[in-house]
XYZ file of C-alpha atoms in Angstrom:
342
model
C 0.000 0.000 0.000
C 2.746 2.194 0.770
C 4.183 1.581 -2.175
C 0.914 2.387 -4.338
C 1.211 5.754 -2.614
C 4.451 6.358 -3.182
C 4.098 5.752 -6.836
C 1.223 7.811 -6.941
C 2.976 11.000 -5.507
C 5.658 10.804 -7.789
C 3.143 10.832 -10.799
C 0.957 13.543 -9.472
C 4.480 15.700 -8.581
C 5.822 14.395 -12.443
C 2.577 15.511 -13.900
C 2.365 19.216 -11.978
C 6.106 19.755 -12.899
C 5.034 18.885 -16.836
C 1.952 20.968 -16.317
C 4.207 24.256 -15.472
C 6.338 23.717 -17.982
C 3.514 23.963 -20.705
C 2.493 27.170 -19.077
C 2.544 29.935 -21.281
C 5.354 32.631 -20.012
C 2.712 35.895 -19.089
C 4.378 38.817 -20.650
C 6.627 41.572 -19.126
C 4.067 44.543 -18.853
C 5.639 48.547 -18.239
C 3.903 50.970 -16.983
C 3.684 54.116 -18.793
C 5.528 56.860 -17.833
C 4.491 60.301 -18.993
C 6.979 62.637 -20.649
C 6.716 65.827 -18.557
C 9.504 67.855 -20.084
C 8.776 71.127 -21.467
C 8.291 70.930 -25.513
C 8.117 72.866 -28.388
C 6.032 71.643 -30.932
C 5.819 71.882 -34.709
C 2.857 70.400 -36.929
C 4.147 70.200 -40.878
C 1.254 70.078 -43.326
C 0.816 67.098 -46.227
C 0.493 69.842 -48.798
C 4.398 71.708 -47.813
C 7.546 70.409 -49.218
C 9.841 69.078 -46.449
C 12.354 70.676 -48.701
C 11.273 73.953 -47.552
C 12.770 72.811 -43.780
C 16.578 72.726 -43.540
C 17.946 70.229 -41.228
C 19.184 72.206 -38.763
C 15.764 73.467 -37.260
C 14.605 70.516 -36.353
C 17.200 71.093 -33.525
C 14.848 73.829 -32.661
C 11.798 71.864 -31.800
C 11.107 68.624 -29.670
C 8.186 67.044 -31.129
C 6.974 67.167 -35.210
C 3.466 66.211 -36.374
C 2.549 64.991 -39.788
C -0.845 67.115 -40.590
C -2.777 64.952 -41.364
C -4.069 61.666 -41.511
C -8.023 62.192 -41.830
C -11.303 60.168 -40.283
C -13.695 58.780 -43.341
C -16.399 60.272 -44.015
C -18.204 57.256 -44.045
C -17.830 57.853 -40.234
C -17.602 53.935 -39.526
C -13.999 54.461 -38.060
C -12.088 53.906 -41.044
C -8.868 56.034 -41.835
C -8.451 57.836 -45.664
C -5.174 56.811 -46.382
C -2.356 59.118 -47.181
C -2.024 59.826 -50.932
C 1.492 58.670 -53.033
C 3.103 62.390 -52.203
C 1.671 62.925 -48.501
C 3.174 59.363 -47.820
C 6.663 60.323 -49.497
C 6.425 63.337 -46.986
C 5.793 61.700 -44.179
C 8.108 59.120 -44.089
C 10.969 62.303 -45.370
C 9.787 63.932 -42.282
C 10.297 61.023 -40.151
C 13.578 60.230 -41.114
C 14.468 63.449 -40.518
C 12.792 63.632 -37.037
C 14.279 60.392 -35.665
C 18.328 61.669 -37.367
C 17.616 64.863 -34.780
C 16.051 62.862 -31.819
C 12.584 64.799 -32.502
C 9.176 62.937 -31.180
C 7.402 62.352 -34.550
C 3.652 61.615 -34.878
C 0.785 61.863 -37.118
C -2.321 64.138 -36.577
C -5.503 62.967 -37.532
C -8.488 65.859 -38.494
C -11.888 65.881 -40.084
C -15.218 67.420 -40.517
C -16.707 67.814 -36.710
C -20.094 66.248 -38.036
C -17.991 62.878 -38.368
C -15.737 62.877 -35.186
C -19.109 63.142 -33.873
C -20.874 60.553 -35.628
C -18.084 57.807 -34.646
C -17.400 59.061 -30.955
C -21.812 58.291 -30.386
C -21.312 54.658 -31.599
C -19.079 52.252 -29.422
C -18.385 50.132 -32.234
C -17.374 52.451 -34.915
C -15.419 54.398 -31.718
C -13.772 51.262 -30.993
C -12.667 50.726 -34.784
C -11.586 54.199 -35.088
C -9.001 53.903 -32.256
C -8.238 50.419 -33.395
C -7.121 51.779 -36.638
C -5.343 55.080 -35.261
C -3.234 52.792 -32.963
C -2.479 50.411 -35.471
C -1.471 53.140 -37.520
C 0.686 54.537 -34.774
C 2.751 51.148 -34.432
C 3.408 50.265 -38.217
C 4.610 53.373 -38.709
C 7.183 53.556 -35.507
C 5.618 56.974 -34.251
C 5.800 58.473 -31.175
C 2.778 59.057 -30.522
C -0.831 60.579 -32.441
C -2.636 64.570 -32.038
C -6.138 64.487 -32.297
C -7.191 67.735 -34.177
C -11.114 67.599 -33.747
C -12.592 71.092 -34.250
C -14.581 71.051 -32.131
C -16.406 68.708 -29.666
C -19.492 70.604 -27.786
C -21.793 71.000 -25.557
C -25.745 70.982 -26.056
C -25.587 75.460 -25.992
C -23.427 77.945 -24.924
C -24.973 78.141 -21.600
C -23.827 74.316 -21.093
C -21.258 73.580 -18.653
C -21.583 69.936 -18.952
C -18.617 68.256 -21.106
C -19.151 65.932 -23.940
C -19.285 62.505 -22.956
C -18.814 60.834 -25.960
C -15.297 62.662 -26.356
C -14.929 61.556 -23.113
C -15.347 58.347 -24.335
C -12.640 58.223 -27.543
C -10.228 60.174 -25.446
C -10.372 57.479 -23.239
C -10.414 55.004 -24.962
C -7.624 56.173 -27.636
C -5.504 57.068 -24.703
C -5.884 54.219 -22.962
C -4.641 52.456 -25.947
C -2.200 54.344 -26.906
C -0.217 53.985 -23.365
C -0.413 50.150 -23.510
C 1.984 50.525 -26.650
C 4.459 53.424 -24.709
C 2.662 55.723 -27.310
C 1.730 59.688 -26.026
C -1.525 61.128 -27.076
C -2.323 64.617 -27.554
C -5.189 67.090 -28.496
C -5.776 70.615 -30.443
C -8.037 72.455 -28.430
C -9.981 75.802 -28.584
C -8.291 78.938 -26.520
C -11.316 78.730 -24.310
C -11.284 82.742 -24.830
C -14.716 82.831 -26.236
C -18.643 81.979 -25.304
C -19.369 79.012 -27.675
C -20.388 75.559 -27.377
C -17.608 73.889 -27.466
C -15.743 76.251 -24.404
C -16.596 73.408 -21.787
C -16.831 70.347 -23.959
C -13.637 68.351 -22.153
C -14.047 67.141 -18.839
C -11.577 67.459 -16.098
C -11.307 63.442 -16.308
C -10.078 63.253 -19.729
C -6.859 65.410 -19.144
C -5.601 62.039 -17.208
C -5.784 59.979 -20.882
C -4.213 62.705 -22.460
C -0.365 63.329 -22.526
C -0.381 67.367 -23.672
C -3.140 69.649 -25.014
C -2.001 72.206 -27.848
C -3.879 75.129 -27.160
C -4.811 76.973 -30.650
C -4.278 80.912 -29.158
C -5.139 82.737 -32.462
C -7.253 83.562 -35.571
C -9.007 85.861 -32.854
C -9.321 89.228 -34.680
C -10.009 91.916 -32.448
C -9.697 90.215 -29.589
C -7.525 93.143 -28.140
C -9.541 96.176 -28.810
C -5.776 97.959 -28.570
C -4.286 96.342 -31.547
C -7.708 94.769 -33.778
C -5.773 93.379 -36.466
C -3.256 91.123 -34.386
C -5.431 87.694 -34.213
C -3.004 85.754 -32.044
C -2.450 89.258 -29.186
C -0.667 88.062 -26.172
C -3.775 89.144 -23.922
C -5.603 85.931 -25.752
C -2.812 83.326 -24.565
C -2.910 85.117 -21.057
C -6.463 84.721 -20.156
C -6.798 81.601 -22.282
C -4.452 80.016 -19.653
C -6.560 81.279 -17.182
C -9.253 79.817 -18.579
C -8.023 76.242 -18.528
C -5.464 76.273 -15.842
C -7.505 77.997 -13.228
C -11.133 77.629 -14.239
C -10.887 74.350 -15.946
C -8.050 72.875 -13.834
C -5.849 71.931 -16.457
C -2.235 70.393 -15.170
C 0.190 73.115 -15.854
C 2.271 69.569 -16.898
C -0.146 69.457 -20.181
C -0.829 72.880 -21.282
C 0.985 74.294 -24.345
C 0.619 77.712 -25.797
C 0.040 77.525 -29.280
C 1.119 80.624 -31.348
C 0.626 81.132 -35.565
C 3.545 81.565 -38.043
C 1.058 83.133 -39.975
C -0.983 87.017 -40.344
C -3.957 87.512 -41.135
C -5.785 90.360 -43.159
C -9.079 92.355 -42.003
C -10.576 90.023 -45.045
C -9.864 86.777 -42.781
C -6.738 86.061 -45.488
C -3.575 84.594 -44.023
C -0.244 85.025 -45.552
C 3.453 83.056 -43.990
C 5.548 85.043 -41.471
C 8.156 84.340 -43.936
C 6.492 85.946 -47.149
C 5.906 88.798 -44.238
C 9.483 89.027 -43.792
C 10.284 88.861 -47.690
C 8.081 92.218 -47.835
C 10.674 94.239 -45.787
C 8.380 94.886 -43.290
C 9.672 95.169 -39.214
C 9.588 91.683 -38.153
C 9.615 92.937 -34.418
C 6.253 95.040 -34.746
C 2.735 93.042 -34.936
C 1.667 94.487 -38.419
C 2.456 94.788 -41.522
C 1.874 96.096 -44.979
C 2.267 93.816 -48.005
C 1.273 94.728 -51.503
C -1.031 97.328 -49.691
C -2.824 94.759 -47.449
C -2.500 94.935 -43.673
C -1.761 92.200 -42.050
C -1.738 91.258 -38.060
C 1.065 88.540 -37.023
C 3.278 87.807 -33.903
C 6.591 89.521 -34.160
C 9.648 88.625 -32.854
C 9.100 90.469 -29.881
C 5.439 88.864 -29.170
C 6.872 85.562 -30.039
C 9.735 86.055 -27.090
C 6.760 87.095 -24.850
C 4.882 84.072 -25.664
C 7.513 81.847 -25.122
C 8.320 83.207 -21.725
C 4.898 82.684 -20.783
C 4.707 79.056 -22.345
C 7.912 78.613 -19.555
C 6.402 80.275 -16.662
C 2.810 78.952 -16.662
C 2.458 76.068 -19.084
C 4.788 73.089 -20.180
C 5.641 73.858 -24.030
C 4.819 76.049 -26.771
C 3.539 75.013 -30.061
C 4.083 76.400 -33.785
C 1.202 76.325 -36.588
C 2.994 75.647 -38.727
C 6.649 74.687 -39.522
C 6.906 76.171 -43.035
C 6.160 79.813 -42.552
C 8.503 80.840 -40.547
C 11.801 82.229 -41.803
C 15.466 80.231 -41.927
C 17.757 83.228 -40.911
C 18.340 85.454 -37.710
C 14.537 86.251 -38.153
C 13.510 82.960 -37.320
C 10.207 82.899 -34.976
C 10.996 79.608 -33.688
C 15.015 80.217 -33.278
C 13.351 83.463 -31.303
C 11.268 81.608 -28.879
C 14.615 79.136 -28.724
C 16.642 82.015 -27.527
C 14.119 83.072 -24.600
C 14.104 79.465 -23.758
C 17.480 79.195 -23.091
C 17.165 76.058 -25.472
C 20.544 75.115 -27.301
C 20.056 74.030 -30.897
């Protein structure tokens, strides 16, 4: 009997060891660790020649986004995929983001009617961030921007965020973290009464990495100089919109300033087809061809940057083609302010 037992134990402790050997090994899983550092951000349009970029300003920034990959219209959460040029671009860009140590990532944009329509729905949400992840990986980014213009509320008068952005940004950041990938978001100033001022919930800024704040096209916003649309006032008290009334982390917030002017007309022309004119690169106007136009000197610019340093975490360019590639340089400006070597 003894023997039976004995026989028996050594099977059972024979089979167990077998058994643990056929156990799958679980994977090593890492948390994800935020990058807090300050940044200066650059988005480069499909439709500009990387050519127009020499290689020694992307020194000047820390993270580059590809603008853009775009949502379907069919609004089932399928991606339009880039065309034969925008994908040449892009993977130029990249190369040269990666040679300089730059964060490179794609951002994704399209009509508000359609983020809409796939946020609502949790299977076309969930195929939508499927796809923008997948996207992410097979290309070796960085991380992804959503540019949605704009999620809202149900009036003006509504406080209450929108929960189906809620939703995506969750989601998508969620995501996103799982594959050591950072998520951002273009977001309105917050500067005017609209329905879209209190669309993102307090929860959501824990899914998302860093917000760029779009501080311009605001004409008249400073009754002292009308024609400036980006004025410093607007980045001032849009910061105290979302740092203090919507209780944005200062770790997240990044002031976003135009390389561009802008006519009475709504017309935009390049800070660097500004400079070409002659015109005083340290005022905030110009004349060119007999148009006035309202832009961010380099003066403004230094402004702006300081105040990107003492309140928020970064400062963001729209976009990397307009500005100049001399001593004029908006971005080298904000650089120099910084204290940033390049």
């Amino acid at each position: 009997m003894k023997i039976h037992v004995l026989c028996l134990s050594v099977i059972l402790i024979f089979l167990a060891s077998c058994s643990k050997k056929n156990d799958p090994t679980p994977e090593p899983t890492t948390q994800y660790i935020p990058d807090n550092s300050f940044k200066v951000v650059a988005y480069m349009p499909g439709y500009r020649d990387p050519a127009l970029i020499p290689d020694a300003k992307y020194k000047m920034i820390t993270h580059l986004f590809f603008a853009f990959l775009n949502i379907s219209p069919t609004a089932d959460g399928s991606l339009v995929p880039l065309t034969a040029t925008e994908q040449s671009r892009f993977n130029l860009l990249k190369t040269k983001a990666k040679a300089n140590n730059v964060k490179f990532g794609i951002s994704v944009m399209g009509a508000e009617s359609i983020f809409a329509t796939v946020a609502a729905n949790a299977t076309s949400r969930t195929k939508f961030v499927t796809n923008l992840v997948n996207f992410v990986k097979t290309n070796d980014l960085a991380g992804l921007d959503l540019d949605w213009e704009y999620p809202r509320t149900t009036s003006t008068t509504d406080v209450n965020p929108n929960t189906n952005f809620t939703l995506l940004m969750k989601e998508l950041g969620t995501e996103l973290h799982k594959a050591n990938k950072f998520l951002s978001a273009a977001i309105t100033p917050g500067v005017y009464v609209s329905s879209n001022r209190h669309a993102i919930a307090p929860e959501v800024y824990q899914y998302v990495d860093f917000f760029n704040i779009m501080q311009y096209d605001g004409p008249g916003y400073d009754t002292t100089e009308p024609l400036n649309h980006a004025p410093y006032l607007m980045s001032v008290n849009s910061l105290n919109f979302w740092l203090n009334t919507k209780s944005m982390p200062k770790e997240k917030a990044i002031v976003g300033v135009p390389l561009y002017g802008e006519n009475a007309a709504g017309q935009s022309l390049g800070y660097a087809a500004i400079r070409a004119s002659g015109a005083d690169v340290n005022l905030n106007v110009a004349t060119v061809n007999g148009v006035n136009y309202g832009f961010n000197g380099i003066s403004t610019i230094k402004e702006k940057a300081k105040l990107a340093k003492d309140r928020a975490n970064g400062i963001m360019f729209w976009e990397f083609s307009f500005d100049t590639n001399d001593e004029t340089s908006l971005i080298k400006a904000a650089n120099d302010q910084l204290g940033r070597t390049y």
